[in-house]
Amino acid sequence: MGRFWKLRNITKSIFQPILIVLMLLLSSQEISANIISDDIDPHELEVGDRIATMVEERWERVNDPSKTAHLAMILERLKPYLNRPLPYEVRLINDPVQNAFSLPGGIIFLTSGMYDFIKSDSELAGIIAHELIHSDRKHGMVQAARNQKLSLVAIAIVIATQGQAAPAILSSVAQTAISNSYSKDLEREADLVGMDLLVRSGYEPSGMLTVIEALAEDEIKHPWVDPGIYMDHPYTDERISYIIDGIREKGLPLRRKGSLNLLNISVINEEG
């Protein structure tokens, strides 16, 4: 009996990876045309939760009530204009590096360095809107699928079955999210659709522009160092250019002073 179970376990260990590979080959033939949909994939949520745990094991979470409420207020104004009703959440982590990233399933992380860097709610909303679009449109999963040359269905199967490739794919998704290493088309979509979110929710759309301009200027002031897991958004000049074009094409005024909190005038009436 013991030999039978031992043989059964050996057989299982041999054929399970083969089965997973076959499933991947079959599912990778499917065209991921339904990437953008209103469906919430439970595997996507699982991936996001697992990466969030990894992030919070490395970076301390900031639980300042006023900052948490501030981020939640901006998030609530943006959420109604998204495609998918994910359990969106913005979390603040303690890190002086200016960074923001979103995970599959709707969790967004903002570093304390980025929070302190922004100059207005419009700029903060621009950062959050950009990351919301990455989650809403499944960009993390899409980019990982491209990197692994698999379909989204194949990735879901690997994670669900806890196959041998799951750690590598999970690492790919995490790397894509934290380092913001998206391809140009996904980054452009996050910028321009994110700008639409700002307009629809009543924020100054130039907030998307001024924060990128400020980050680009800040990079010039500091000598280059190896960013490690971080990667600045590529093609900064190109991003600035198409965001300006997008604002003008919509017939919107380009008001940098508003999103930078400059020259805000108040009037006080006094008797006499």
Coordinates of C-alpha atoms in Angstrom, one line a residue, residues 20-167:
I20 CA -0.1 22.7 -16.8
V21 CA 2.0 23.1 -20.0
L22 CA -0.7 21.6 -22.1
M23 CA -3.3 23.9 -20.6
L24 CA -1.0 26.9 -21.3
L25 CA -0.4 25.9 -24.9
L26 CA -4.2 25.6 -25.4
S27 CA -5.1 28.8 -23.6
S28 CA -2.3 30.8 -25.2
Q29 CA -4.0 30.3 -28.6
E30 CA -6.9 32.4 -27.4
I31 CA -6.8 36.0 -28.4
S32 CA -7.0 38.3 -25.4
A33 CA -9.6 40.5 -27.0
N34 CA -11.7 40.7 -23.8
I35 CA -8.9 42.2 -21.7
I36 CA -11.0 45.3 -21.0
S37 CA -14.3 44.1 -19.6
D38 CA -16.5 44.7 -16.6
D39 CA -15.7 41.3 -15.2
I40 CA -13.7 41.0 -12.0
D41 CA -11.4 38.0 -12.2
P42 CA -10.9 36.4 -8.7
H43 CA -7.4 35.4 -9.8
E44 CA -6.5 39.0 -10.5
L45 CA -7.6 40.0 -7.0
E46 CA -5.5 37.1 -5.6
V47 CA -2.4 38.3 -7.5
G48 CA -2.9 41.9 -6.2
D49 CA -3.4 40.7 -2.6
R50 CA -0.2 38.5 -2.8
I51 CA 1.9 41.3 -4.2
A52 CA 0.5 43.8 -1.7
T53 CA 1.7 41.5 1.1
M54 CA 5.1 41.5 -0.5
V55 CA 5.2 45.3 -0.7
E56 CA 4.1 45.8 2.9
E57 CA 6.7 43.3 4.1
R58 CA 9.4 45.5 2.6
W59 CA 7.9 49.0 3.2
E60 CA 6.2 50.3 6.3
R61 CA 2.7 51.4 5.8
V62 CA 1.8 55.0 6.9
N63 CA -1.4 55.1 8.9
D64 CA -1.7 58.9 9.4
P65 CA -5.5 59.4 9.6
S66 CA -5.5 62.8 7.9
K67 CA -3.4 61.6 5.0
T68 CA -5.4 58.4 4.6
A69 CA -8.6 60.4 4.6
H70 CA -7.2 62.8 2.0
L71 CA -6.3 60.0 -0.4
A72 CA -9.6 58.3 0.2
M73 CA -11.5 61.6 -0.6
I74 CA -9.7 62.0 -4.0
L75 CA -10.2 58.3 -4.8
E76 CA -14.0 58.5 -4.1
R77 CA -14.3 61.4 -6.6
L78 CA -12.5 59.4 -9.3
K79 CA -14.1 55.9 -8.8
P80 CA -17.5 56.5 -10.4
Y81 CA -15.9 57.1 -13.8
L82 CA -14.0 53.8 -14.0
N83 CA -15.2 50.8 -16.0
R84 CA -14.9 48.1 -13.4
P85 CA -16.1 48.1 -9.8
L86 CA -12.9 46.8 -8.2
P87 CA -12.2 47.2 -4.5
Y88 CA -10.0 50.2 -5.2
E89 CA -7.8 51.5 -2.3
V90 CA -4.9 53.9 -2.0
R91 CA -2.3 53.0 0.5
L92 CA 0.6 55.2 1.7
I93 CA 4.0 53.6 2.3
N94 CA 7.0 55.1 4.0
D95 CA 9.7 55.7 1.4
P96 CA 11.4 58.9 0.4
V97 CA 11.6 57.9 -3.3
Q98 CA 8.9 59.5 -5.4
N99 CA 6.9 56.7 -6.7
A100 CA 3.3 55.4 -7.2
F101 CA 2.2 52.1 -8.6
S102 CA -1.0 50.0 -8.9
L103 CA -1.5 46.3 -8.5
P104 CA -4.0 44.0 -10.3
G105 CA -7.3 44.1 -8.5
G106 CA -7.2 47.9 -7.6
I107 CA -4.7 48.4 -4.8
I108 CA -2.6 51.6 -5.3
F109 CA 0.5 52.4 -3.4
L110 CA 1.8 55.9 -3.0
T111 CA 5.2 56.6 -1.4
S112 CA 5.6 59.3 1.3
G113 CA 8.2 60.9 -1.0
M114 CA 5.6 61.3 -3.7
Y115 CA 2.9 62.5 -1.3
D116 CA 5.2 65.3 0.0
F117 CA 6.3 66.2 -3.5
I118 CA 2.9 67.1 -5.0
K119 CA 1.7 70.6 -4.7
S120 CA -2.1 70.4 -5.1
D121 CA -5.1 68.0 -5.0
S122 CA -5.2 68.2 -8.8
E123 CA -1.6 66.8 -9.0
L124 CA -2.4 64.1 -6.5
A125 CA -5.6 63.3 -8.4
G126 CA -3.5 63.1 -11.6
I127 CA -1.2 60.5 -10.1
I128 CA -4.0 58.5 -8.6
A129 CA -6.0 58.6 -11.9
H130 CA -3.1 57.4 -13.9
E131 CA -2.6 54.4 -11.6
L132 CA -6.4 53.7 -11.5
I133 CA -6.4 53.3 -15.2
H134 CA -3.6 50.8 -15.0
S135 CA -5.7 48.7 -12.7
D136 CA -9.0 49.3 -14.4
R137 CA -7.6 48.2 -17.8
K138 CA -5.7 45.3 -16.4
H139 CA -2.4 46.8 -17.6
G140 CA -0.3 44.9 -15.0
M141 CA -1.7 41.5 -16.2
V142 CA -1.5 42.6 -19.9
Q143 CA 2.2 43.6 -19.6
A144 CA 3.0 40.4 -17.7
A145 CA 1.3 38.4 -20.4
R146 CA 3.3 40.2 -23.1
N147 CA 6.5 39.6 -21.1
Q148 CA 5.8 35.9 -20.7
K149 CA 4.3 35.5 -24.2
L150 CA 1.2 34.0 -22.7
S151 CA -2.5 35.0 -22.7
L152 CA -4.2 36.3 -19.7
V153 CA -6.1 33.0 -19.5
A154 CA -2.9 31.1 -19.3
I155 CA -1.6 33.3 -16.5
A156 CA -4.8 32.8 -14.6
I157 CA -4.5 29.0 -15.0
V158 CA -0.9 29.0 -13.8
I159 CA -1.7 31.0 -10.7
A160 CA -4.9 29.0 -10.0
T161 CA -3.1 25.7 -10.2
Q162 CA 0.0 27.0 -8.4
G163 CA 2.1 25.7 -11.2
Q164 CA 5.8 25.8 -11.4
A165 CA 5.8 29.0 -13.4
A166 CA 3.6 30.8 -10.9
P167 CA 6.4 32.4 -8.9

